[in-house]
Tab-separated table of C-alpha atoms in Angstrom:
chain	number	residue	atom	x	y	z
A	1	MET	CA	174.511	-35.708	73.355
A	2	PRO	CA	177.185	-34.363	70.948
A	3	LYS	CA	179.871	-32.119	72.325
A	4	GLY	CA	179.386	-28.425	71.693
A	5	ARG	CA	178.755	-25.051	73.217
A	6	PRO	CA	176.307	-25.187	76.157
A	7	ILE	CA	172.735	-24.570	75.040
A	8	ASP	CA	170.950	-21.587	76.558
A	9	ALA	CA	167.277	-22.487	76.459
A	10	THR	CA	166.253	-20.404	79.492
A	11	SER	CA	167.218	-16.756	79.019
A	12	PRO	CA	164.671	-14.560	77.192
A	13	PHE	CA	164.952	-14.034	73.460
A	14	GLY	CA	167.078	-10.942	72.902
A	15	SER	CA	169.599	-11.834	75.592
A	16	HIS	CA	172.229	-12.607	72.930
A	17	PRO	CA	172.259	-9.816	70.312
A	18	ALA	CA	174.306	-10.434	67.177
A	19	GLY	CA	176.954	-7.748	66.735
A	20	GLY	CA	177.968	-6.381	63.383
A	21	LEU	CA	181.375	-8.046	63.474
A	22	ALA	CA	179.882	-11.514	63.981
A	23	ARG	CA	177.412	-10.960	61.154
A	24	ALA	CA	180.142	-9.671	58.848
A	25	ALA	CA	182.459	-12.587	59.613
A	26	TRP	CA	179.819	-15.215	58.873
A	27	LYS	CA	178.662	-13.312	55.792
A	28	LEU	CA	182.229	-13.396	54.485
A	29	ILE	CA	182.409	-17.171	54.949
A	30	ASP	CA	178.982	-17.642	53.376
A	31	GLY	CA	179.842	-15.454	50.402
A	32	GLY	CA	182.416	-17.851	48.993
A	33	GLY	CA	185.471	-16.737	47.105
A	34	PHE	CA	187.672	-19.144	49.075
A	35	ARG	CA	189.229	-22.320	47.800
A	36	ALA	CA	187.864	-25.365	49.629
A	37	THR	CA	190.829	-25.853	51.979
A	38	LEU	CA	191.092	-22.162	52.847
A	39	ARG	CA	187.323	-21.913	53.268
A	40	ARG	CA	187.354	-24.737	55.793
A	41	LYS	CA	190.206	-23.186	57.765
A	42	ALA	CA	188.641	-19.730	57.704
A	43	GLY	CA	185.282	-21.195	58.691
A	44	GLY	CA	186.887	-22.983	61.616
A	45	LEU	CA	188.472	-19.741	62.813
A	46	VAL	CA	185.196	-17.819	62.570
A	47	ALA	CA	183.421	-20.651	64.391
A	48	ARG	CA	185.876	-20.329	67.279
A	49	LEU	CA	185.623	-16.537	67.410
A	50	PHE	CA	181.875	-16.185	66.847
A	51	PRO	CA	180.187	-19.473	67.808
A	52	GLY	CA	176.996	-17.963	69.183
A	53	PRO	CA	174.420	-18.027	70.554
A	54	TYR	CA	172.905	-15.023	68.789
A	55	ASP	CA	169.244	-13.986	68.843
A	56	VAL	CA	168.101	-13.001	65.362
A	57	GLU	CA	164.822	-12.379	63.529
A	58	ALA	CA	164.475	-13.683	59.991
A	59	GLY	CA	161.311	-13.669	57.923
A	60	SER	CA	159.359	-12.381	60.983
A	61	LEU	CA	160.508	-15.466	62.937
A	62	LYS	CA	162.814	-15.559	65.943
A	63	PHE	CA	165.789	-17.887	66.245
A	64	ARG	CA	168.549	-18.410	68.768
A	65	LEU	CA	171.480	-19.248	66.526
A	66	TYR	CA	174.613	-21.300	67.113
A	67	PRO	CA	176.422	-20.691	63.806
A	68	GLY	CA	179.600	-22.401	64.943
A	69	GLU	CA	177.851	-25.766	64.908
A	70	ASN	CA	174.846	-25.573	62.581
A	71	TYR	CA	174.660	-24.878	58.850
A	72	ASP	CA	171.130	-23.440	58.926
A	73	ASP	CA	172.099	-21.099	61.756
A	74	ARG	CA	175.063	-19.869	59.716
A	75	LYS	CA	172.836	-19.175	56.733
A	76	ILE	CA	170.282	-17.250	58.780
A	77	LEU	CA	172.940	-15.094	60.435
A	78	ALA	CA	174.855	-14.425	57.225
A	79	ARG	CA	171.860	-13.757	54.970
A	80	ALA	CA	169.300	-12.321	57.443
A	81	ARG	CA	166.630	-14.602	55.970
A	82	LEU	CA	165.471	-18.183	56.178
A	83	PRO	CA	167.367	-20.834	54.224
A	84	GLU	CA	165.516	-23.241	51.900
A	85	GLN	CA	163.725	-20.395	50.119
A	86	ALA	CA	163.047	-22.480	47.010
A	87	GLU	CA	161.604	-25.343	49.077
A	88	HIS	CA	159.388	-22.999	51.082
A	89	ALA	CA	158.046	-21.605	47.819
A	90	LEU	CA	157.177	-25.140	46.651
A	91	ILE	CA	155.158	-26.074	49.759
A	92	GLY	CA	153.758	-22.654	50.592
A	93	LYS	CA	150.420	-22.965	48.818
A	94	TRP	CA	149.507	-26.099	50.805
A	95	LEU	CA	150.258	-24.525	54.170
A	96	ARG	CA	146.856	-23.028	54.849
A	97	PRO	CA	145.557	-22.337	58.378
A	98	GLY	CA	144.695	-25.666	59.982
A	99	ALA	CA	146.741	-27.753	57.543
A	100	VAL	CA	148.776	-30.577	59.084
A	101	PHE	CA	152.511	-30.374	58.472
A	102	VAL	CA	154.765	-33.266	59.526
A	103	ASP	CA	158.460	-32.395	59.678
A	104	VAL	CA	160.697	-35.473	59.889
A	105	GLY	CA	164.198	-34.266	60.692
A	106	ALA	CA	163.094	-30.883	62.004
A	107	ASN	CA	166.565	-29.567	62.906
A	108	VAL	CA	166.240	-26.094	64.511
A	109	GLY	CA	162.854	-25.397	62.942
A	110	THR	CA	163.315	-23.476	59.708
A	111	TYR	CA	160.544	-25.522	58.059
A	112	ALA	CA	158.422	-26.134	61.157
A	113	LEU	CA	158.281	-22.471	62.152
A	114	PHE	CA	157.654	-21.376	58.567
A	115	ALA	CA	154.690	-23.749	58.392
A	116	ALA	CA	153.356	-22.710	61.803
A	117	SER	CA	153.621	-19.044	60.816
A	118	ARG	CA	151.217	-19.876	57.965
A	119	GLY	CA	148.724	-21.240	60.495
A	120	ALA	CA	149.553	-24.920	59.974
A	121	ARG	CA	149.514	-27.400	62.843
A	122	VAL	CA	152.993	-28.884	62.975
A	123	LEU	CA	154.457	-32.121	64.267
A	124	ALA	CA	158.246	-31.668	64.421
A	125	ILE	CA	160.195	-34.928	64.763
A	126	GLU	CA	163.845	-34.653	65.767
A	127	ALA	CA	166.271	-37.415	66.757
A	128	SER	CA	169.004	-35.358	68.454
A	129	GLU	CA	168.333	-34.259	72.023
A	130	ALA	CA	170.614	-31.230	71.681
A	131	THR	CA	169.018	-30.072	68.437
A	132	ALA	CA	165.543	-30.662	69.861
A	133	ALA	CA	166.435	-28.370	72.788
A	134	LYS	CA	167.337	-25.597	70.338
A	135	LEU	CA	164.173	-26.274	68.374
A	136	GLY	CA	162.102	-26.054	71.555
A	137	PHE	CA	163.546	-22.648	72.388
A	138	ASN	CA	162.843	-21.344	68.883
A	139	ILE	CA	159.252	-22.565	69.067
A	140	ALA	CA	158.663	-20.889	72.431
A	141	ALA	CA	160.134	-17.628	71.128
A	142	ASN	CA	157.529	-17.523	68.336
A	143	GLU	CA	154.368	-18.803	70.028
A	144	ALA	CA	152.980	-15.290	70.492
A	145	LEU	CA	153.144	-14.626	66.754
A	146	GLU	CA	149.702	-13.799	65.357
A	147	GLY	CA	148.244	-16.722	63.429
A	148	PHE	CA	150.899	-19.129	64.696
A	149	GLY	CA	149.481	-22.611	64.264
A	150	GLY	CA	151.469	-24.328	66.978
A	151	VAL	CA	154.227	-26.941	66.985
A	152	LYS	CA	154.425	-30.251	68.835
A	153	VAL	CA	157.895	-31.780	69.158
A	154	MET	CA	158.583	-35.496	69.394
A	155	LEU	CA	162.128	-36.522	70.319
A	156	THR	CA	162.773	-39.716	68.383
A	157	ALA	CA	164.487	-41.051	65.306
A	158	VAL	CA	162.296	-42.666	62.655
A	159	GLY	CA	163.070	-45.912	60.878
A	160	GLU	CA	161.842	-49.309	59.812
A	161	GLU	CA	161.168	-50.773	63.238
A	162	GLU	CA	161.228	-49.891	66.903
A	163	GLY	CA	164.622	-50.205	68.566
A	164	ARG	CA	167.863	-48.303	68.908
A	165	LEU	CA	170.395	-47.179	66.311
A	166	THR	CA	173.507	-45.024	66.095
A	167	LEU	CA	172.913	-41.425	65.043
A	168	TRP	CA	176.030	-39.941	63.447
A	169	THR	CA	176.305	-36.177	63.914
A	170	SER	CA	178.724	-33.842	62.154
A	171	ALA	CA	180.689	-31.805	64.699
A	172	ARG	CA	180.521	-28.699	62.483
A	173	ASN	CA	176.897	-29.134	61.497
A	174	TRP	CA	174.637	-30.753	64.063
A	175	GLY	CA	171.810	-30.473	61.557
A	176	PHE	CA	173.592	-33.010	59.364
A	177	ALA	CA	172.785	-36.116	61.386
A	178	THR	CA	172.212	-39.524	59.849
A	179	LEU	CA	171.312	-43.078	60.779
A	180	ALA	CA	172.872	-44.217	57.497
A	181	GLY	CA	176.398	-45.125	58.538
A	182	ASP	CA	177.634	-45.251	54.953
A	183	VAL	CA	176.696	-41.577	54.523
A	184	ALA	CA	178.882	-40.653	57.507
A	185	GLU	CA	181.727	-42.821	56.172
A	186	ALA	CA	181.575	-41.046	52.807
A	187	GLU	CA	181.704	-37.540	54.290
A	188	ALA	CA	184.979	-36.044	55.498
A	189	GLY	CA	185.149	-34.464	58.916
A	190	GLU	CA	184.696	-35.227	62.585
A	191	TRP	CA	181.670	-37.346	63.524
A	192	GLN	CA	180.126	-38.055	66.892
A	193	ALA	CA	178.031	-41.137	67.636
A	194	GLN	CA	174.851	-41.126	69.716
A	195	ASP	CA	172.636	-44.060	70.651
A	196	VAL	CA	169.049	-43.015	69.926
A	197	SER	CA	165.610	-44.585	70.068
A	198	VAL	CA	163.962	-45.345	66.732
A	199	ARG	CA	160.254	-45.781	65.967
A	200	PRO	CA	158.273	-46.406	62.782
A	201	LEU	CA	156.592	-43.317	61.394
A	202	ALA	CA	153.151	-44.941	61.624
A	203	ASP	CA	153.595	-45.325	65.390
A	204	VAL	CA	154.788	-41.749	65.826
A	205	LEU	CA	151.886	-40.310	63.850
A	206	GLY	CA	149.430	-42.569	65.667
A	207	GLU	CA	150.630	-41.324	69.041
A	208	ALA	CA	150.318	-37.739	67.810
A	209	GLY	CA	146.775	-38.373	66.602
A	210	ILE	CA	147.569	-37.653	62.958
A	211	GLY	CA	145.669	-39.627	60.358
A	212	ARG	CA	146.728	-37.851	57.192
A	213	ALA	CA	149.307	-35.126	56.740
A	214	ASP	CA	148.635	-32.357	54.258
A	215	VAL	CA	152.384	-31.842	53.800
A	216	MET	CA	155.157	-34.171	54.922
A	217	LYS	CA	158.790	-33.084	54.727
A	218	ILE	CA	161.511	-35.705	55.190
A	219	ASP	CA	165.157	-34.686	55.547
A	220	VAL	CA	167.199	-37.367	57.320
A	221	GLU	CA	170.395	-37.571	55.268
A	222	GLY	CA	170.039	-40.809	53.326
A	223	PHE	CA	167.466	-42.518	55.570
A	224	GLU	CA	164.399	-41.078	53.811
A	225	ASP	CA	163.449	-44.411	52.259
A	226	ARG	CA	163.514	-46.199	55.617
A	227	VAL	CA	161.250	-43.510	57.047
A	228	LEU	CA	158.681	-43.395	54.262
A	229	MET	CA	158.494	-46.852	52.687
A	230	PRO	CA	157.454	-48.764	55.857
A	231	TYR	CA	154.817	-46.097	56.495
A	232	LEU	CA	153.365	-46.421	52.995
A	233	GLU	CA	153.286	-50.208	53.337
A	234	ALA	CA	151.649	-50.121	56.783
A	235	SER	CA	149.070	-47.393	56.132
A	236	PRO	CA	145.876	-47.321	54.069
A	237	ARG	CA	146.230	-45.373	50.834
A	238	SER	CA	143.806	-42.768	52.188
A	239	ASP	CA	146.298	-41.909	54.956
A	240	TRP	CA	149.212	-41.212	52.658
A	241	PRO	CA	150.252	-37.529	52.766
A	242	ARG	CA	148.797	-35.190	50.186
A	243	VAL	CA	152.188	-33.629	49.514
A	244	VAL	CA	155.681	-35.031	50.131
A	245	LEU	CA	158.835	-32.915	50.126
A	246	MET	CA	161.805	-35.252	50.340
A	247	GLU	CA	165.530	-34.601	50.384
A	248	THR	CA	167.365	-36.425	47.613
A	249	ASN	CA	170.993	-35.329	47.924
A	250	CYS	CA	171.890	-38.510	49.862
A	251	SER	CA	169.683	-40.815	47.785
A	252	ALA	CA	172.689	-42.972	46.889
A	253	ALA	CA	172.290	-44.465	50.377
A	254	TRP	CA	168.670	-45.496	49.779
A	255	LYS	CA	167.782	-49.180	49.600
A	256	ARG	CA	164.536	-48.396	47.761
A	257	ASP	CA	163.395	-45.291	45.920
A	258	PRO	CA	160.136	-43.915	47.385
A	259	ARG	CA	159.617	-41.801	44.281
A	260	GLU	CA	158.881	-44.943	42.265
A	261	THR	CA	156.237	-46.146	44.708
A	262	LEU	CA	154.592	-42.738	45.004
A	263	THR	CA	154.414	-42.105	41.260
A	264	ALA	CA	153.062	-45.617	40.699
A	265	HIS	CA	150.193	-44.740	43.056
A	266	GLY	CA	149.108	-41.456	41.532
A	267	TYR	CA	151.652	-38.928	42.735
A	268	ALA	CA	153.359	-36.536	40.356
A	269	VAL	CA	156.603	-34.617	40.659
A	270	GLU	CA	155.582	-30.965	40.871
A	271	GLY	CA	158.918	-29.387	41.603
A	272	GLU	CA	162.575	-30.041	42.271
A	273	THR	CA	165.405	-28.068	43.788
A	274	GLU	CA	169.086	-28.854	44.059
A	275	ASP	CA	168.464	-30.968	47.171
A	276	ASN	CA	164.756	-31.880	47.260
A	277	VAL	CA	161.826	-33.201	45.255
A	278	LEU	CA	158.139	-32.339	45.712
A	279	LEU	CA	155.502	-34.989	44.953
A	280	VAL	CA	151.760	-34.278	45.007
A	281	ASP	CA	148.894	-36.783	45.201
A	282	ARG	CA	146.978	-36.210	41.945
A	283	THR	CA	144.216	-38.672	42.924
A	284	ASP	CA	143.158	-36.277	45.706
A	285	HIS	CA	140.878	-33.548	44.373
A	286	ALA	CA	141.501	-31.515	47.550
A	287	THR	CA	144.946	-30.664	46.217
């Protein structure tokens, strides 16, 4: 488990209110206006002074935030809303009550909880034990929400074959964790190595009893191809997800481009953001 502030997954939500000074400090860092070097130094100081945890509501959802060590937590605290607004807008219309949402690289749950709040049934897959503990707390804090579809968490990394690999985790952003060693080598900063179990996506979905996902989101920092391509090759075409939201900002680390395979089999790009692409199965009239 990476080094960091002890995780409080037992005290009730609301035990760690976020004071105005902490919010203001993180909002200042989030707002920019600093040169890169000064921003990093100022961010490090704020992380030491106001590391969290803080209990905050954003978009009607409850989160226990550790902004000193997670980018998404910083964004929620600074902006008082969920991050990934553009991505949520792209997938929102497919997240109907009862829809199946598979979240590969679930982090602290900003996608998983958004989907569950729409009534979707969610499988959240997370490789880091520490991050999964935070995710589990956030899920429990929201389970009483009306219309909440429910979230099942599976603690595993996903890759080409069953085994063990090194998960590289950024000390300042536990949500930026990758099995692609070249991604870690290319990024400046302090990295921590964890030995984690890895399973093919087909096996994980089979154990969870999922035949076809309505929406699949994959965000694993340059390992997206090694998650999705073996699944497409091992699964019947009828089991391929109706909608795929895939992070592309580390696509230079891909060995194969899943976009080419998906578009060759009837998918179309229906939206793009700075970091992600949305592909929709146009052979499926249900979409």
